[in-house]
Short mmCIF file of C-alpha atoms in Angstrom, two decimals:
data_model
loop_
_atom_site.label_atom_id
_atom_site.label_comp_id
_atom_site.label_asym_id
_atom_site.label_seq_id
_atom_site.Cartn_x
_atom_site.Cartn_y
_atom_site.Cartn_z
CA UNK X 1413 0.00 0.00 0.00
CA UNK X 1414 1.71 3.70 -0.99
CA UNK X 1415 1.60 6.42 1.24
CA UNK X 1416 -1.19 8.09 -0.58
CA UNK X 1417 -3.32 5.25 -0.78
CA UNK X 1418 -3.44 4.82 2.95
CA UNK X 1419 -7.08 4.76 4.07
CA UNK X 1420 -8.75 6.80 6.88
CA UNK X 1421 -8.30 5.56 10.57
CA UNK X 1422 -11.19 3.47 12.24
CA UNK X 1423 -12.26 5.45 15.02
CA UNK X 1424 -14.30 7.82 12.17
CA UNK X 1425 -11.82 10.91 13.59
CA UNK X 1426 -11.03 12.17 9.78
CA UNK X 1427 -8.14 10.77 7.46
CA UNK X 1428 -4.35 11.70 7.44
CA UNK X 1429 -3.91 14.73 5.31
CA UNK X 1430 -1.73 13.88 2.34
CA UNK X 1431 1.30 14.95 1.62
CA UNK X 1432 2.67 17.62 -0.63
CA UNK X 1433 3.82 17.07 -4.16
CA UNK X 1434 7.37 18.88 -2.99
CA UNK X 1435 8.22 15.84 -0.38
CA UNK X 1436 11.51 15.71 0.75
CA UNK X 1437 12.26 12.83 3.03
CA UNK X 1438 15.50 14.43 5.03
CA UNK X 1439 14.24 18.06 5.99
CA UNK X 1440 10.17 17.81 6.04
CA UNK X 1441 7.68 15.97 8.59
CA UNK X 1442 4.28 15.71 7.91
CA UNK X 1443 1.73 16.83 10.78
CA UNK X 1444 -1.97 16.46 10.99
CA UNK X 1445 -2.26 20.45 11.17
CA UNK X 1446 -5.09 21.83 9.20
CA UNK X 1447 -4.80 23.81 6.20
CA UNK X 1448 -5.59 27.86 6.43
CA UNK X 1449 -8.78 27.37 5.07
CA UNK X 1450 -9.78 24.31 6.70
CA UNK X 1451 -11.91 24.34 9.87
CA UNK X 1452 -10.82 25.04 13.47
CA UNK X 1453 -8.67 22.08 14.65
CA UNK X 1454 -10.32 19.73 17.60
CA UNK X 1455 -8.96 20.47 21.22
CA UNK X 1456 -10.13 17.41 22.71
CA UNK X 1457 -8.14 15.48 19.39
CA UNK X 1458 -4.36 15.48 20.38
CA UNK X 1459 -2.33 16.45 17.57
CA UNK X 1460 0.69 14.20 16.66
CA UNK X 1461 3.56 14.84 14.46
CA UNK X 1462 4.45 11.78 12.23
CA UNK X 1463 7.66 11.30 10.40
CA UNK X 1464 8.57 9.96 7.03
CA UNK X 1465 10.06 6.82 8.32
CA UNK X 1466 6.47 6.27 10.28
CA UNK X 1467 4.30 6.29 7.40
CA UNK X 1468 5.39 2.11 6.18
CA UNK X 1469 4.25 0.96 9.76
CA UNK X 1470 1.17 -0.90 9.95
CA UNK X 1471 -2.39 0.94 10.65
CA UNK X 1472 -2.72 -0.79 13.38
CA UNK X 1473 -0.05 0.79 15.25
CA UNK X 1474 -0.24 4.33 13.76
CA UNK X 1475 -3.56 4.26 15.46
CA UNK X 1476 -2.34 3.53 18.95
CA UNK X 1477 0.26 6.15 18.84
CA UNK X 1478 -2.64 8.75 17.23
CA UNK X 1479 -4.69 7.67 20.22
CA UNK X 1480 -2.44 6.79 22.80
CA UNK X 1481 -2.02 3.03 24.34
CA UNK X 1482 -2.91 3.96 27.98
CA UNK X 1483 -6.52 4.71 28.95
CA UNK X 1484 -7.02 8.18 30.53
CA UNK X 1485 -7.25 8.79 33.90
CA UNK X 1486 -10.41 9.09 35.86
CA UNK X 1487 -10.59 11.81 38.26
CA UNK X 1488 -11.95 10.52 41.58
CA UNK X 1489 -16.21 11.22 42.03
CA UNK X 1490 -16.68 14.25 44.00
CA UNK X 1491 -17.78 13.66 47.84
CA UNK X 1492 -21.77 13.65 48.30
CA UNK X 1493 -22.74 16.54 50.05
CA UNK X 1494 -24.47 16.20 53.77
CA UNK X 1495 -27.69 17.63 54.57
CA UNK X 1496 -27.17 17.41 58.15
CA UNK X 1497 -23.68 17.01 59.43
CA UNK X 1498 -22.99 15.07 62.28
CA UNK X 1499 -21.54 15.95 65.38
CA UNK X 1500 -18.21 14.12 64.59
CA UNK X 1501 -17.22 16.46 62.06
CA UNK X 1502 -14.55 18.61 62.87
CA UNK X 1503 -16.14 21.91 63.74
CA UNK X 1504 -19.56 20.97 64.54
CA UNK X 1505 -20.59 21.53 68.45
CA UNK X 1506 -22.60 18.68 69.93
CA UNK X 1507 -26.06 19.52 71.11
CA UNK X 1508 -26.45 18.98 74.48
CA UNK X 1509 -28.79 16.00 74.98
CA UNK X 1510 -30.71 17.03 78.40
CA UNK X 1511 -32.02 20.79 76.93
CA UNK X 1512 -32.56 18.97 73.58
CA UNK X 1513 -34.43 16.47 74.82
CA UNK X 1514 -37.21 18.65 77.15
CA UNK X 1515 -37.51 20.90 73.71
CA UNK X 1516 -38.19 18.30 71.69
CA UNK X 1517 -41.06 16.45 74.47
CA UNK X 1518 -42.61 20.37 74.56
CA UNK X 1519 -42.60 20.50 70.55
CA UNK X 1520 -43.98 16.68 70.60
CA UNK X 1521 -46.17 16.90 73.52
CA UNK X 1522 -47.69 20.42 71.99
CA UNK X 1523 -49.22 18.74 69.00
CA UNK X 1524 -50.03 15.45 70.58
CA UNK X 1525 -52.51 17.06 73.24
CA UNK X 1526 -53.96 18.47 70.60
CA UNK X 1527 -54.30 15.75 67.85
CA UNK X 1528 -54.89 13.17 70.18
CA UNK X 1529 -58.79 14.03 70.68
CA UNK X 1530 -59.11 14.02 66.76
CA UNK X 1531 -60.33 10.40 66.02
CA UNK X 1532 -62.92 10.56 68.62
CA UNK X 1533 -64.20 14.33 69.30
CA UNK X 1534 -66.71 13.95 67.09
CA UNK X 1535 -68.58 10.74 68.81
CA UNK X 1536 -67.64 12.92 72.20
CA UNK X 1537 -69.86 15.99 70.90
CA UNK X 1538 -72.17 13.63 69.72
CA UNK X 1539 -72.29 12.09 73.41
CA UNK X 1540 -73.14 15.76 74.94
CA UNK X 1541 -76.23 15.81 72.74
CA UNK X 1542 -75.73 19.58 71.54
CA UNK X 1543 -77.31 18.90 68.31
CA UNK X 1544 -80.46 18.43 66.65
CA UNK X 1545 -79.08 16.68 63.19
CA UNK X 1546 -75.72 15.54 62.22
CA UNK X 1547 -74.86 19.25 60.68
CA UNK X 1548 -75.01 20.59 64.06
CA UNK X 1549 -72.76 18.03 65.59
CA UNK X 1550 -69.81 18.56 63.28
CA UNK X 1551 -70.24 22.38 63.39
CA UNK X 1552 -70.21 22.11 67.19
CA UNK X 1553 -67.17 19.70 66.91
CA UNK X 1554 -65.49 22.14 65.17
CA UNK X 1555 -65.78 25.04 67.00
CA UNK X 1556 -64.63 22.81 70.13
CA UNK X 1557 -61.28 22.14 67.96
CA UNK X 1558 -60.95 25.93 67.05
CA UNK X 1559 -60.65 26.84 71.04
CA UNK X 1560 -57.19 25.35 71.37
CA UNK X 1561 -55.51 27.47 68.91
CA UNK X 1562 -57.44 30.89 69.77
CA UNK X 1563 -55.70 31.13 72.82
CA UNK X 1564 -52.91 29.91 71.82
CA UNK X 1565 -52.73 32.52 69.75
CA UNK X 1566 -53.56 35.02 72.04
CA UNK X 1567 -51.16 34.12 74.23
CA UNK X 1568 -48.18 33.27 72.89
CA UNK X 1569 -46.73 36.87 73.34
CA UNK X 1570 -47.97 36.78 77.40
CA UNK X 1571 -45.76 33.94 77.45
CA UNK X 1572 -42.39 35.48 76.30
CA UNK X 1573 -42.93 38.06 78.17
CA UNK X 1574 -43.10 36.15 80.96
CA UNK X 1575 -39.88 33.94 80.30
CA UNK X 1576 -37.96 37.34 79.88
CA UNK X 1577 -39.09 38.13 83.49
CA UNK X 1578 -38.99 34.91 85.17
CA UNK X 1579 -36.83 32.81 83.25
CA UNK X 1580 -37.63 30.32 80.70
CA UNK X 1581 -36.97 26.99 82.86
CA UNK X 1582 -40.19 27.89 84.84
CA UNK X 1583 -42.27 28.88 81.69
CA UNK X 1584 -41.61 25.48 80.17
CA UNK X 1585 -42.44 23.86 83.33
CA UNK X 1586 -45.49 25.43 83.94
CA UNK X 1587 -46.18 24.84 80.16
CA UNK X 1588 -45.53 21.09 80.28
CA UNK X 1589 -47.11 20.47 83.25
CA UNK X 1590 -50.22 21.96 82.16
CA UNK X 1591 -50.43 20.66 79.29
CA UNK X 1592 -50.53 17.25 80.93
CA UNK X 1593 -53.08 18.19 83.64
CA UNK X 1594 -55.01 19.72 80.59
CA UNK X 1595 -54.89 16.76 78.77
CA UNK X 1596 -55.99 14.38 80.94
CA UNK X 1597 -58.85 16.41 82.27
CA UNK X 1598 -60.44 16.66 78.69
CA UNK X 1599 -60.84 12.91 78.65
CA UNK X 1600 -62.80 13.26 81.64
CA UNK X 1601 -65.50 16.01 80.18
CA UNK X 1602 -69.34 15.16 80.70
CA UNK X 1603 -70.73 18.27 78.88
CA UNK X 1604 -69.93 20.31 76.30
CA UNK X 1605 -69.04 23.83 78.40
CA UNK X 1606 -67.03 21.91 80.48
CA UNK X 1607 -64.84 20.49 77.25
CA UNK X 1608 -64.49 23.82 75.52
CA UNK X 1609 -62.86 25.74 79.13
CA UNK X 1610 -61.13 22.70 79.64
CA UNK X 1611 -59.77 22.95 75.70
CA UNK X 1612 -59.25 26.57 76.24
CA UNK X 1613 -57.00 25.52 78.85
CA UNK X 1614 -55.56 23.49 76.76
CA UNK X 1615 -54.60 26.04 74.01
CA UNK X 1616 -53.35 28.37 77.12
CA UNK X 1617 -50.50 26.50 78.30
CA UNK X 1618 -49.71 25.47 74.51
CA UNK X 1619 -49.01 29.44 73.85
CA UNK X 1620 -45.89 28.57 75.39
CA UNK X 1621 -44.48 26.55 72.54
CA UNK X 1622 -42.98 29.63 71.12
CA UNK X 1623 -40.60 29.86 74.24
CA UNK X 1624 -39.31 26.76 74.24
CA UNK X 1625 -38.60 27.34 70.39
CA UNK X 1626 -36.59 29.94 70.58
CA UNK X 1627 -34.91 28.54 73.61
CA UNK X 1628 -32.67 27.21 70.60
CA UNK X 1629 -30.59 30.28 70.88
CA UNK X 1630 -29.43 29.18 74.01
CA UNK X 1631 -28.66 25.71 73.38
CA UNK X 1632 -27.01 26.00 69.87
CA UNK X 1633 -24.50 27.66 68.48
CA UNK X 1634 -24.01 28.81 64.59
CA UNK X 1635 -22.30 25.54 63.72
CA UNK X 1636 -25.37 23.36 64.90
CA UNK X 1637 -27.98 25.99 64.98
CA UNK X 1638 -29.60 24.20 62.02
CA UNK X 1639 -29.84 20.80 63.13
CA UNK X 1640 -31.34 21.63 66.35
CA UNK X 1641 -34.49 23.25 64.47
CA UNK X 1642 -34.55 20.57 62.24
CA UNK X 1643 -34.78 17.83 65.31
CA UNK X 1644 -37.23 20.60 66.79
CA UNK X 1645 -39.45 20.37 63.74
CA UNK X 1646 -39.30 16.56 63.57
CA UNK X 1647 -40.36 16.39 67.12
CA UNK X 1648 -43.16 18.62 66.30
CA UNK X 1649 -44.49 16.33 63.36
CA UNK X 1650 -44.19 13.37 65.26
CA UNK X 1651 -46.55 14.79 67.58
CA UNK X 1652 -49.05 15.07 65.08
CA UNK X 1653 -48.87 11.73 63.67
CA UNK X 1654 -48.80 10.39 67.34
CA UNK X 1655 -51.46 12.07 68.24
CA UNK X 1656 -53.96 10.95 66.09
CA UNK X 1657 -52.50 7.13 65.99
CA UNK X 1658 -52.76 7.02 70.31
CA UNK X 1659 -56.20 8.54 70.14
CA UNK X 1660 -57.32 5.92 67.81
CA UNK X 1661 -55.56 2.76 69.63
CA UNK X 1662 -57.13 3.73 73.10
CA UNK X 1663 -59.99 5.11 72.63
CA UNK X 1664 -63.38 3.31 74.42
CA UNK X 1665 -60.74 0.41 75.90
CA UNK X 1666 -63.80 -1.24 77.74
CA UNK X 1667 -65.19 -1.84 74.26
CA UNK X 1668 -61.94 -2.49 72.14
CA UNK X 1669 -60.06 -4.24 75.10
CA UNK X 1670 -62.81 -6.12 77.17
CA UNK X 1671 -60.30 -8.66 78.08
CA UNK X 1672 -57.88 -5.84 79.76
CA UNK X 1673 -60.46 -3.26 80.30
CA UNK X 1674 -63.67 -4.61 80.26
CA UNK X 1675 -64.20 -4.90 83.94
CA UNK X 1676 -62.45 -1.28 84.84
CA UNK X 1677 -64.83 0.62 86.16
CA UNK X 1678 -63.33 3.79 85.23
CA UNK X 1679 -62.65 3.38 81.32
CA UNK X 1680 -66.28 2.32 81.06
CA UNK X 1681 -67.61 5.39 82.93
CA UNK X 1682 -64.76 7.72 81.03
CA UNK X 1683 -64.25 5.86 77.62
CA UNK X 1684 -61.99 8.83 76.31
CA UNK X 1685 -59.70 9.11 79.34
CA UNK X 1686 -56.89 6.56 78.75
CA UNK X 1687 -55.39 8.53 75.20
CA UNK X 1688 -55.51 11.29 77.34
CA UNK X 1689 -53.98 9.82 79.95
CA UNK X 1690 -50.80 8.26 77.23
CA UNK X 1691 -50.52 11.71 75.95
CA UNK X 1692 -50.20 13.28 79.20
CA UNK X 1693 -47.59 11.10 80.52
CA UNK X 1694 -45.36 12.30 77.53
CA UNK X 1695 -45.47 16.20 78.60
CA UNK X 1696 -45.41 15.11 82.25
CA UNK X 1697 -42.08 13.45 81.96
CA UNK X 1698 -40.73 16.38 79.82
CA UNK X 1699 -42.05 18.68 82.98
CA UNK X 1700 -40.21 16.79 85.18
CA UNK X 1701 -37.29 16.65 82.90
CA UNK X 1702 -36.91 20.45 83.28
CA UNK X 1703 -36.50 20.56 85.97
CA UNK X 1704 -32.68 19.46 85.65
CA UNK X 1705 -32.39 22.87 82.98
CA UNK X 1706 -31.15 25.78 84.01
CA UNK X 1707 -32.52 28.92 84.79
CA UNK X 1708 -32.43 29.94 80.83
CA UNK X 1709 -33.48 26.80 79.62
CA UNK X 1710 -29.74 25.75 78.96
CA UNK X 1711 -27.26 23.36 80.55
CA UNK X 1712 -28.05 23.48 84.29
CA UNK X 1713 -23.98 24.97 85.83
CA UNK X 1714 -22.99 23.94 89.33
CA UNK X 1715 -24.03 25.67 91.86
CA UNK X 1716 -20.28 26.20 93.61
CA UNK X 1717 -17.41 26.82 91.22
CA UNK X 1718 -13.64 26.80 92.43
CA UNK X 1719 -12.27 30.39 91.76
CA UNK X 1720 -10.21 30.12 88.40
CA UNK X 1721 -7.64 32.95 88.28
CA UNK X 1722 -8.50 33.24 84.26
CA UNK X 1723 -12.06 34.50 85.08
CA UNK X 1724 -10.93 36.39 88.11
CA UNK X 1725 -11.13 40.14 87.04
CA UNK X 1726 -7.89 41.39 85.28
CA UNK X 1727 -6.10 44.91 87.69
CA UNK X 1728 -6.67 47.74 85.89
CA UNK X 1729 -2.96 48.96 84.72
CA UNK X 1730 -2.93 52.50 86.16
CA UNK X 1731 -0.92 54.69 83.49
CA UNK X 1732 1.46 57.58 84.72
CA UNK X 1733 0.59 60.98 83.24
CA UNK X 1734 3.26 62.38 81.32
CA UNK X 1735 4.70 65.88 83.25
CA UNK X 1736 4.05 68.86 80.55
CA UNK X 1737 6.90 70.93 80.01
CA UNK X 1738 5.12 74.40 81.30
CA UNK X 1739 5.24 77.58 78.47
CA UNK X 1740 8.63 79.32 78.61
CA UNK X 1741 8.87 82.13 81.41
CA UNK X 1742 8.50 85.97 79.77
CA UNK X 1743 12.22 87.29 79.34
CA UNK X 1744 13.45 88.58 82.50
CA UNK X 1745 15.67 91.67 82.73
CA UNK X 1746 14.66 95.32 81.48
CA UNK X 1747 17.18 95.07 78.04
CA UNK X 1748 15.37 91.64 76.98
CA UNK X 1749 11.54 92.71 77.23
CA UNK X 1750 12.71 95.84 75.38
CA UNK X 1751 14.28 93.68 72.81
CA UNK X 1752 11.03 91.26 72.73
CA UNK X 1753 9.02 94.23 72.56
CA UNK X 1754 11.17 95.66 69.54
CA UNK X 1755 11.29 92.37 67.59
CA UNK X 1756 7.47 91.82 68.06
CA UNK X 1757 6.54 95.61 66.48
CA UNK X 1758 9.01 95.34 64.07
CA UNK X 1759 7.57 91.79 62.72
CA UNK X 1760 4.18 93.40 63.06
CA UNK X 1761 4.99 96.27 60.82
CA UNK X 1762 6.60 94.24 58.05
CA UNK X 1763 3.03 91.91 57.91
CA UNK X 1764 1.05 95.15 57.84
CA UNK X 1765 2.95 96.03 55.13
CA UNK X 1766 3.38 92.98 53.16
CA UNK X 1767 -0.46 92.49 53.58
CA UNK X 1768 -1.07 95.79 52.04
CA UNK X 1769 0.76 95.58 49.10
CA UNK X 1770 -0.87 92.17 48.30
CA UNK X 1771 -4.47 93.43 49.02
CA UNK X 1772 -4.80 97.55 48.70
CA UNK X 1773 -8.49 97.28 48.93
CA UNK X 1774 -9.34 95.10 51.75
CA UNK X 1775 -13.08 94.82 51.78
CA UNK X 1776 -15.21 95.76 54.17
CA UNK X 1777 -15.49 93.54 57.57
CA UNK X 1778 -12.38 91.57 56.94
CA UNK X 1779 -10.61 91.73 60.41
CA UNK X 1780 -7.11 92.30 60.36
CA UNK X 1781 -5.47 90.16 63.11
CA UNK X 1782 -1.87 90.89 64.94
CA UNK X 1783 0.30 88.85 66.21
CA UNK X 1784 -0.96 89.11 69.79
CA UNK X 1785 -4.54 88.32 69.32
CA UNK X 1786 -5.69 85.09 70.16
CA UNK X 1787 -7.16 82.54 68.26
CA UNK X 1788 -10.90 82.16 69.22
CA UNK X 1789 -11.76 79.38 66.68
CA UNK X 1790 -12.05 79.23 63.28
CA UNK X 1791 -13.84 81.53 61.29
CA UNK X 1792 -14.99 81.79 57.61
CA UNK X 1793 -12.82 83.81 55.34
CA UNK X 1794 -10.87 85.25 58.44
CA UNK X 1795 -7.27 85.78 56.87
CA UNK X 1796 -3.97 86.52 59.41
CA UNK X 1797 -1.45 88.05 58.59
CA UNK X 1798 1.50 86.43 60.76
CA UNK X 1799 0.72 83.09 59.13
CA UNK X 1800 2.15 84.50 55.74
CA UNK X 1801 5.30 85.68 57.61
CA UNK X 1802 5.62 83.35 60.05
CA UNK X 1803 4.38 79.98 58.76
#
């Protein structure tokens, strides 16, 4: 096979650009470079320079050294970022697992008191006979579900105001506790007035929720800040799901459990009290739990500390005042005030001069200042005379 008969290569990357009728085998090499008014060369094709000598080899091997006979290498995958990185990471403060734990059972416990009633309110309503029809039962129901959150809502603010002034280790838990009382004495109601001020109650202690969320501030830190909402607003969900699964395992356990329950007395007289009661024992432990915080809702600090000597308060370094050199005495002697007082008229008479030769019209209310007068502040447009002599 001649040279110019050599076919193109089998990868499909373009053929071997002949050579030139002017060949000369000792002084010329033939590249793959692209004539002038070819198109713009490939920069992911590596260009190879090819001598005469080259061109009898087989195809075979032209196309390994056009390509190359190792593989390219791989660059390693990039790391898969972390939503939420652990505490072992260097960097990342651990959460402290006592505060976390009470704000997560007040986030939990929050939502559970008031989802757990939702599988069963309705047959409770029903119970109180407060309506005619079926209409009036559910709008009843519902307005007994809307008194949690209205004062909740109104008094959420009442209740930071409160941990500002009292600390927010006692508004938790007074929050918790009454939640659980709350709770429990819902399950208990045997008319309707007496369910909606005990859910009222209800929604009054759960205005605290706000407190013990931004109790986060005092717990985290910028570096783990994020996770601690994010386990805050798990707890929080859980509670809801909870909630509503607890209320509809227990409820009526006489008539769902007969073989555990059937013969208690008091789940047959209260069929709604026992999911109370399993809700309630969630913010009742958290209660008691806080009682281990300190007063901010953070880590709880010993009450007696050895004395440190790097937080005892540094001595205040008491700096020595510089003496000031007093002004220089007048000159003393008859012959040296006369020659001060010579000097200082004959200086003065040169400026009056030199300042009336620049300026021969002074305008009117432009104070001409000696020597001897005292500066009483700066002025606008107040010229001196001395400072053109004198510096």
């Amino acid at each position: 096979m001649s040279r110019r008969e050599l076919p193109p290569l089998k990868d499909g990357r373009g053929h071997i650009s002949l050579p030139p009728n002017t060949w000369n085998d000792e002084s010329a090499l033939l590249t793959d470079t692209p004539s002038s008014h070819s198109q713009a060369a490939d920069p992911f094709i590596p260009s190879t320079t090819f001598s005469p000598q080259q061109w009898d080899q087989p195809q075979d091997n032209i196309q390994s050294m056009y390509t190359g006979d190792e593989p390219p290498e791989i660059p390693d995958k990039a790391p898969i970022p972390v939503a939420l990185p652990m505490s072992s990471v260097a960097g990342i403060t651990p959460l402290p697992l006592l505060p976390m734990t009470v704000l997560s059972i007040m986030m939990l416990g929050e939502f559970l008191s008031a989802n757990v009633s939702a599988p069963w309110v309705l047959f409770m309503v029903q119970s109180f006979n407060t309506g005619e029809d079926e209409a009036d039962v559910g709008y009843w129901t519902g307005v007994l579900c809307s008194m949690f959150f209205i004062t909740q809502f109104a008094t959420s603010l009442l209740w930071a105001t409160a941990a500002e002034k009292h600390g927010r280790r006692t508004i938790i838990f007074i929050s918790l506790l009454g939640m659980a009382v709350t709770c429990t004495l819902f399950g208990t109601s045997r008319s309707y007035s007496q369910a909606v001020v005990i859910r009222l109650l209800q929604g009054v202690f759960g205005g605290a929720v706000g407190v013990g969320r931004s109790n986060v501030a005092n717990v985290a830190d910028v570096t783990n800040e994020g996770r601690a909402y994010a386990i805050m607003g798990f707890a929080w969900g859980l509670g809801g799901v909870a909630g509503a699964i607890v209320g509809g395992v227990f409820e009526s356990p006489a008539k769902n459990y007969p073989a555990l329950f059937g013969k208690v007395q008091l789940f047959i007289d209260y069929p709604y009290l026992l999911p109370c009661a399993v809700a309630s024992s969630v913010t009742l432990l958290g209660s008691f739990l806080s009682l281990f915080l300190g007063p901010d809702g953070g880590p709880r600090e010993g009450a007696i500390r050895l004395s440190d000597k790097e937080n005892e308060p540094a001595l205040l370094d008491i700096v020595e005042e510089e003496p000031t050199t007093p002004p220089p005495p007048p000159p003393a002697g008859l012959v040296a005030q006369l020659k001060h007082k010579v000097s200082r008229r004959f200086s003065d008479a040169l400026s009056r001069r030199m300042f009336d030769s620049a300026a021969p019209s002074p305008r009117p209310g432009v104070a001409l200042l000696s020597p001897l007068t005292p500066a009483t502040g700066p002025k606008p447009r107040t010229m001196s005379r001395t400072s053109k002599i004198n510096g």
